[in-house]
Coordinates of C-alpha atoms and ligand atoms in Angstrom, one line a residue:
M19 CA 119.1 197.9 11.7
N20 CA 120.3 201.3 10.8
T21 CA 117.9 204.2 11.7
S22 CA 118.2 206.0 8.4
F23 CA 117.5 202.8 6.5
M24 CA 114.4 202.4 8.6
S25 CA 113.3 205.9 7.8
T26 CA 114.0 205.9 4.1
A27 CA 113.1 202.3 3.2
L28 CA 110.3 201.6 5.6
G29 CA 109.1 205.1 6.6
I30 CA 109.6 204.5 10.3
H31 CA 111.0 207.4 12.2
G32 CA 112.3 207.9 15.7
C33 CA 112.3 204.1 16.4
E34 CA 115.1 201.6 17.0
A35 CA 115.1 198.0 15.8
Q36 CA 115.6 195.6 18.6
R37 CA 115.7 192.4 16.8
I38 CA 115.2 191.0 13.2
R39 CA 114.4 187.4 12.6
Y40 CA 113.0 185.1 9.9
E41 CA 109.9 183.2 11.0
D42 CA 107.1 181.4 9.1
K43 CA 108.5 182.8 5.8
R44 CA 108.2 186.3 7.1
I45 CA 110.8 188.8 8.2
I46 CA 109.8 190.2 11.6
I47 CA 111.4 193.3 12.9
N48 CA 110.8 194.3 16.5
I49 CA 110.9 198.0 17.1
K50 CA 110.3 200.5 19.8
T51 CA 110.3 204.2 20.1
K52 CA 113.6 205.7 21.3
E53 CA 113.3 206.6 24.9
E54 CA 114.0 210.3 24.3
R55 CA 111.2 210.4 21.8
L56 CA 108.5 209.3 24.1
K57 CA 106.0 212.1 24.3
C58 CA 102.5 212.6 25.7
S59 CA 100.2 212.3 22.7
L60 CA 97.8 214.9 24.1
C61 CA 100.0 217.8 25.2
G62 CA 103.3 216.8 23.5
G63 CA 105.2 217.0 26.8
S64 CA 108.2 214.8 27.5
N65 CA 107.5 214.5 31.2
V66 CA 106.0 211.0 30.9
I67 CA 106.3 207.7 32.6
K68 CA 105.7 204.2 31.1
Y69 CA 102.4 202.7 32.0
G70 CA 102.3 199.3 30.4
Y71 CA 102.5 198.4 26.7
V72 CA 100.8 196.4 23.9
I73 CA 102.5 194.6 21.0
R74 CA 101.1 195.5 17.6
D75 CA 101.9 194.1 14.2
F76 CA 102.1 196.2 11.1
K77 CA 102.4 194.9 7.6
S78 CA 105.4 196.6 6.0
V79 CA 106.7 196.8 2.4
P80 CA 108.3 193.5 1.5
V81 CA 112.0 193.0 1.4
G82 CA 112.8 191.4 -1.9
R83 CA 110.2 188.7 -2.2
R84 CA 109.8 188.3 1.6
E85 CA 106.9 189.6 3.5
M86 CA 107.9 191.9 6.3
I87 CA 106.1 192.6 9.6
V88 CA 107.0 195.5 11.9
R89 CA 106.2 194.4 15.4
M90 CA 106.1 197.3 17.7
K91 CA 106.1 197.6 21.4
V92 CA 103.5 200.4 21.8
Q93 CA 103.9 202.1 25.1
R94 CA 101.1 203.4 27.2
L95 CA 102.2 206.6 28.8
K96 CA 101.2 208.6 31.8
C97 CA 101.8 212.3 31.5
N98 CA 103.0 214.1 34.5
D99 CA 102.0 217.5 33.0
C100 CA 98.5 216.9 31.9
G101 CA 97.7 213.8 33.8
C102 CA 96.3 211.8 30.9
I103 CA 97.1 208.2 30.1
H104 CA 97.4 207.5 26.5
Q105 CA 99.0 205.1 24.0
E106 CA 102.0 206.7 22.3
K107 CA 101.5 208.1 18.9
I108 CA 102.6 206.1 15.9
N109 CA 104.0 208.1 13.0
F110 CA 104.3 205.4 10.4
A111 CA 100.7 204.1 10.3
K112 CA 97.2 205.3 10.8
E113 CA 95.8 204.7 14.2
K114 CA 93.7 201.6 13.5
H115 CA 95.5 200.3 10.4
T116 CA 97.4 197.1 10.4
Y117 CA 99.8 198.3 7.7
T118 CA 102.3 201.1 7.4
H119 CA 101.9 204.3 5.3
F120 CA 104.7 203.0 3.0
F121 CA 102.8 199.8 2.5
A122 CA 99.6 201.7 1.5
K123 CA 101.7 203.8 -0.9
L124 CA 103.1 200.6 -2.5
V125 CA 99.5 199.3 -2.9
I126 CA 98.6 202.5 -4.7
D127 CA 101.6 202.3 -7.0
L128 CA 100.9 198.7 -7.9
S129 CA 97.2 199.4 -8.3
R130 CA 98.1 201.5 -11.3
I131 CA 99.4 198.5 -13.2
S132 CA 97.5 195.6 -11.7
T133 CA 94.0 194.6 -10.6
I134 CA 93.0 194.5 -7.0
K135 CA 93.0 190.7 -7.1
D136 CA 96.6 190.6 -8.4
V137 CA 97.9 193.3 -6.0
A138 CA 96.3 191.4 -3.1
R139 CA 97.8 188.1 -4.1
Y140 CA 101.3 189.6 -4.7
L141 CA 101.4 191.4 -1.4
R142 CA 99.6 188.6 0.5
V143 CA 96.8 190.7 1.9
S144 CA 93.0 190.4 1.4
W145 CA 91.1 191.9 -1.6
D146 CA 89.3 194.1 0.9
T147 CA 92.5 195.6 2.3
V148 CA 93.7 196.6 -1.2
K149 CA 90.2 198.0 -1.9
E150 CA 90.1 199.9 1.3
I151 CA 93.5 201.5 0.6
Q152 CA 92.4 202.4 -2.9
K153 CA 89.2 203.8 -1.5
S154 CA 90.8 206.1 1.0
Y155 CA 93.3 207.3 -1.6
L156 CA 90.4 208.1 -4.0
K157 CA 88.4 209.7 -1.3
L158 CA 91.3 212.0 -0.5
H159 CA 91.8 213.1 -4.2
Y160 CA 88.5 212.7 -5.9
S161 CA 85.5 212.9 -3.5
C162 CA 84.6 216.4 -4.6
P163 CA 85.2 217.0 -8.3
D164 CA 86.2 220.5 -9.1
I165 CA 83.5 222.1 -11.3
R166 CA 84.6 225.7 -11.0
N167 CA 85.8 225.9 -14.6
T168 CA 83.0 223.7 -16.1
R169 CA 81.2 225.4 -18.9
R170 CA 79.9 222.6 -21.2
I171 CA 78.4 219.4 -19.9
G172 CA 77.0 216.2 -21.2
I173 CA 74.4 214.2 -19.2
D174 CA 73.7 210.5 -19.8
E175 CA 72.6 207.4 -18.0
F176 CA 74.1 203.9 -17.9
S177 CA 72.7 200.7 -16.5
I178 CA 74.4 199.1 -13.6
S179 CA 72.7 195.7 -13.7
K180 CA 70.5 193.7 -15.9
G181 CA 67.4 194.9 -14.0
N182 CA 66.2 198.4 -14.2
K183 CA 69.0 200.0 -12.2
Y184 CA 70.5 203.0 -13.6
M185 CA 73.0 205.7 -12.8
T186 CA 73.3 209.2 -14.3
I187 CA 76.6 210.8 -15.0
V188 CA 77.5 214.4 -15.8
V189 CA 80.7 214.9 -17.8
D190 CA 82.7 218.1 -18.3
L191 CA 82.9 218.0 -22.1
D192 CA 86.1 220.0 -22.1
S193 CA 88.1 218.1 -19.6
G194 CA 86.5 214.7 -20.1
A195 CA 86.1 214.3 -16.3
I196 CA 83.1 212.8 -14.7
I197 CA 81.8 215.5 -12.4
H198 CA 78.7 214.0 -11.0
V199 CA 77.4 210.5 -10.5
G200 CA 73.7 210.1 -9.3
K201 CA 71.5 207.2 -8.5
G202 CA 68.7 206.5 -11.0
R203 CA 67.9 208.4 -14.2
D204 CA 65.1 210.7 -13.1
K205 CA 65.4 214.3 -12.1
N206 CA 66.5 213.4 -8.5
S207 CA 69.6 211.9 -9.9
L208 CA 70.8 215.4 -10.8
R209 CA 69.5 217.2 -7.7
I210 CA 72.9 217.4 -5.8
F211 CA 74.7 218.5 -9.0
W212 CA 72.4 221.5 -9.6
K213 CA 72.7 222.4 -5.9
R214 CA 76.5 222.5 -6.3
V215 CA 76.2 224.5 -9.5
R216 CA 74.0 227.1 -7.7
K217 CA 76.1 227.2 -4.6
L218 CA 79.3 227.8 -6.5
G219 CA 77.7 230.2 -9.0
I220 CA 78.9 228.1 -12.0
Q221 CA 77.9 229.5 -15.4
I222 CA 77.2 226.5 -17.5
E223 CA 76.8 227.6 -21.1
A224 CA 75.9 224.5 -23.0
V225 CA 74.4 221.0 -22.2
A226 CA 74.1 217.9 -24.3
T227 CA 71.6 215.2 -23.3
D228 CA 69.5 212.5 -25.0
M229 CA 65.8 212.9 -25.5
S230 CA 64.9 211.7 -22.0
G231 CA 62.0 213.7 -20.7
A232 CA 63.4 213.8 -17.2
F233 CA 66.8 215.2 -18.2
M234 CA 65.2 217.7 -20.6
A235 CA 62.9 219.0 -17.9
S236 CA 65.7 219.1 -15.3
V237 CA 67.9 221.1 -17.6
R238 CA 65.1 223.5 -18.5
E239 CA 64.4 224.1 -14.9
N240 CA 68.0 224.5 -13.7
L241 CA 69.8 226.0 -16.6
P242 CA 67.2 228.1 -18.4
N243 CA 69.9 230.2 -20.1
A244 CA 72.2 227.5 -21.3
V245 CA 72.2 226.2 -24.9
H246 CA 70.6 222.7 -24.7
V247 CA 71.6 220.4 -27.5
L248 CA 69.9 217.1 -28.1
D249 CA 72.6 214.6 -29.0
H250 CA 72.5 213.4 -32.6
F251 CA 73.8 209.9 -31.9
H252 CA 70.9 209.3 -29.6
I253 CA 68.4 210.6 -32.2
S254 CA 69.8 208.3 -34.9
K255 CA 69.9 205.4 -32.4
M256 CA 66.2 206.0 -31.5
F257 CA 65.2 205.9 -35.2
N258 CA 67.3 202.7 -35.6
E259 CA 65.2 201.2 -32.9
V260 CA 62.0 202.1 -34.7
I261 CA 63.3 200.4 -37.9
D262 CA 64.4 197.4 -35.9
R263 CA 61.0 197.0 -34.4
M264 CA 59.5 197.2 -37.9
R265 CA 61.8 194.4 -39.0
R266 CA 60.9 192.2 -36.1
D267 CA 57.2 192.7 -36.7
L268 CA 57.7 191.7 -40.3
C269 CA 59.6 188.6 -39.2
V270 CA 56.6 187.6 -37.2
K271 CA 54.2 188.5 -40.0
Y272 CA 56.1 186.4 -42.6
K273 CA 57.0 183.6 -40.3
K274 CA 55.3 181.0 -42.4
S275 CA 55.8 182.6 -45.8
Q276 CA 58.6 182.3 -48.3
L277 CA 59.3 186.0 -47.8
I278 CA 60.8 185.3 -44.5
S279 CA 64.1 184.5 -46.2
C280 CA 64.2 188.1 -47.5
I281 CA 63.9 189.7 -44.1
K282 CA 65.6 187.2 -41.9
G283 CA 69.2 188.2 -41.1
S284 CA 68.7 191.7 -42.4
R285 CA 69.0 193.5 -39.1
W286 CA 72.6 194.4 -39.4
L287 CA 72.2 195.5 -43.0
L288 CA 69.3 197.8 -42.1
L289 CA 71.1 199.5 -39.3
K290 CA 74.5 199.7 -40.7
N291 CA 75.8 202.8 -42.5
G292 CA 74.2 202.8 -46.0
S293 CA 77.5 203.7 -47.8
D294 CA 79.2 200.6 -46.3
V295 CA 76.4 198.3 -47.6
I296 CA 76.1 199.6 -51.2
S297 CA 79.8 199.2 -51.7
N298 CA 79.4 195.4 -51.4
N299 CA 77.2 193.8 -54.1
K300 CA 76.1 190.8 -52.1
M301 CA 75.1 193.0 -49.1
K302 CA 73.4 195.5 -51.4
Q303 CA 71.3 192.7 -53.0
K304 CA 70.2 191.3 -49.7
L305 CA 69.3 194.8 -48.4
E306 CA 67.2 195.5 -51.5
Q307 CA 65.4 192.1 -51.1
A308 CA 64.5 193.0 -47.5
L309 CA 63.3 196.5 -48.5
S310 CA 61.2 195.2 -51.4
I311 CA 58.8 193.3 -49.2
N312 CA 57.5 196.3 -47.2
K313 CA 57.1 199.8 -48.3
P314 CA 57.1 201.5 -44.9
L315 CA 60.3 199.7 -44.1
A316 CA 61.9 200.9 -47.3
Q317 CA 60.8 204.4 -46.7
S318 CA 62.1 204.4 -43.2
Y319 CA 65.4 203.0 -44.2
Y320 CA 66.0 205.8 -46.7
L321 CA 64.8 208.3 -44.1
K322 CA 67.3 206.9 -41.7
E323 CA 70.1 207.5 -44.2
E324 CA 68.8 210.9 -45.0
L325 CA 68.5 211.9 -41.3
K326 CA 72.3 211.9 -41.0
L327 CA 72.5 214.8 -43.4
L328 CA 70.6 217.0 -40.9
W329 CA 73.9 217.6 -39.1
R330 CA 75.8 218.3 -42.3
Q331 CA 73.9 221.3 -43.6
P332 CA 75.9 224.5 -44.3
S333 CA 73.9 226.6 -41.9
K334 CA 71.3 226.5 -39.2
E335 CA 68.6 228.0 -41.6
K336 CA 69.3 225.3 -44.2
A337 CA 69.2 222.7 -41.5
Q338 CA 65.8 223.9 -40.4
T339 CA 64.4 223.6 -43.9
F340 CA 65.9 220.2 -44.3
F341 CA 64.5 219.1 -40.9
L342 CA 61.0 220.2 -41.7
Q343 CA 61.1 218.4 -45.0
W344 CA 62.3 215.3 -43.4
I345 CA 59.5 215.5 -40.8
E346 CA 56.9 215.9 -43.6
K347 CA 58.3 212.8 -45.4
A348 CA 58.3 210.8 -42.1
L349 CA 54.7 211.7 -41.4
C350 CA 53.7 210.2 -44.7
V351 CA 55.1 206.7 -43.8
R352 CA 52.3 204.4 -42.9
D353 CA 53.6 203.2 -39.6
P354 CA 52.5 204.7 -36.3
A355 CA 55.9 204.4 -34.6
V356 CA 57.6 206.4 -37.4
K357 CA 54.9 209.0 -37.1
R358 CA 55.3 209.2 -33.4
F359 CA 59.0 209.6 -33.8
A360 CA 58.6 212.4 -36.3
I361 CA 56.2 214.3 -34.0
N362 CA 58.5 213.8 -31.1
L363 CA 61.4 215.1 -33.1
K364 CA 59.4 218.1 -34.4
D365 CA 58.5 219.1 -30.8
R366 CA 62.2 219.2 -30.0
M367 CA 63.4 221.0 -33.1
K368 CA 64.8 223.9 -31.2
N369 CA 67.1 221.7 -29.1
I370 CA 68.1 219.5 -32.1
L371 CA 69.1 222.5 -34.2
A372 CA 70.9 224.0 -31.3
W373 CA 73.7 221.8 -32.4
Y374 CA 74.4 224.5 -35.0
D375 CA 75.0 227.0 -32.2
V376 CA 77.2 224.8 -30.1
H377 CA 78.8 221.7 -31.6
I378 CA 78.5 219.4 -28.7
T379 CA 77.4 215.8 -28.3
T380 CA 77.3 213.3 -25.5
G381 CA 80.0 211.4 -27.3
P382 CA 82.5 211.7 -24.5
V383 CA 79.9 210.2 -22.2
E384 CA 79.5 207.2 -24.5
G385 CA 83.3 206.7 -24.4
I386 CA 83.1 206.6 -20.6
N387 CA 80.2 204.2 -20.8
N388 CA 82.5 201.7 -22.5
K389 CA 85.1 202.2 -19.8
I390 CA 82.4 201.5 -17.2
K391 CA 81.5 198.3 -19.0
T392 CA 85.1 197.2 -18.6
M393 CA 85.0 198.2 -14.9
K394 CA 81.9 196.0 -14.5
R395 CA 83.7 193.1 -16.1
M396 CA 86.5 193.5 -13.6
A397 CA 83.9 192.6 -11.0
Y398 CA 84.1 195.5 -8.8
G399 CA 80.4 195.1 -8.8
Y400 CA 78.3 197.7 -7.2
R401 CA 78.4 196.2 -3.7
D402 CA 80.2 199.4 -2.6
Q403 CA 78.6 202.2 -4.5
E404 CA 80.7 204.9 -3.0
F405 CA 83.9 203.1 -4.1
F406 CA 82.4 202.7 -7.6
K407 CA 81.6 206.4 -7.7
L408 CA 85.1 207.4 -6.6
K409 CA 86.5 205.2 -9.3
L410 CA 84.3 206.9 -11.9
Y411 CA 85.6 210.3 -10.7
A412 CA 89.2 209.2 -11.1
L413 CA 88.6 207.7 -14.6
H414 CA 89.8 210.6 -16.7
T415 CA 93.2 211.0 -15.0
N416 CA 95.4 208.5 -16.7
T417 CA 98.2 209.1 -14.2
N418 CA 96.0 208.5 -11.2
A419 CA 93.6 205.9 -12.6
F420 CA 93.8 202.4 -11.2
S421 CA 94.1 199.5 -13.5
G422 CA 90.9 197.8 -14.4
Ligands
LIG265 ZN1 100.3 215.5 28.5

């Protein structure tokens, strides 16, 4: 085999092919280093003598549809200059790997368009081999996200299993990149991130979070000068949960009454955008039926619709007036959960209205959450948390992201 072909097609330099044969459906190419290239791997001197050898197999890129194995006679060398005895250095594979650099590169290329499972099957290697190749690539490029230009961040959590296991992610709201992944959803989950922010002297100007007490306290403590905005989607979602709980309680209450038909099946109508419902006569009728059986439910429903307008006021001052009026109305609803929600919101007025200073939301984090759900479906699981973390860091770069 021609030396330049070996070098350009297989990434093997300074070796000569001794024999090529076809065996067990594989092409096997026997190679050895050219005599004049044998060097001491410690001092680099050429004054060496052969001191035995081992035969090692390396998986190479396939030729057409045929698997190819590079079988190398790896020399042990004794150096006359420095006296050491070493195995010769291999320049086309990492020391302990059983595949060539070119093979690893092919795995990376294929990983951009195929799942780990498919790449492994196509190249006839184990799932773990493909995963390990992906992992070392990701480690090299993503293990330490660059946060030097980060100014605005979003913090959110996502569940990693049906139990109570959570992870916290920090997203750069301008680049869309995940810049931190922490275990859990308490203040410890952010500890390493704050440490990096301090160490690098990063000036974070604005933060969006949900109403989680742990995140709020953590931001207050670590970024006292940043504008802290409470995400409006989360606020609306929380109020939706209050309404949904009222609906469920009513279902239980009217279980044996005729009124159950009014409330049953109304969940979606109650939580959906009001404008979508009233444009459909049948839906509108069903909604009105549900609201007619319980006054607090009806009041809360209209409060939910009204709350959306909080973020559509012409100015922060108008928004504040609107907000306080809304709170007053909510406090009049005869339902303890609604009252609690209103008090909770009032306590956080400053951070809610901060949206008028900086228009940020944790929306990009939500988008990422959906991608994570897909990743979970692809069954990477969380067996290897470091790998999962690296995959999250690489998510935003379309060119480098792996399929699935
Ligand atoms: Zn030497």
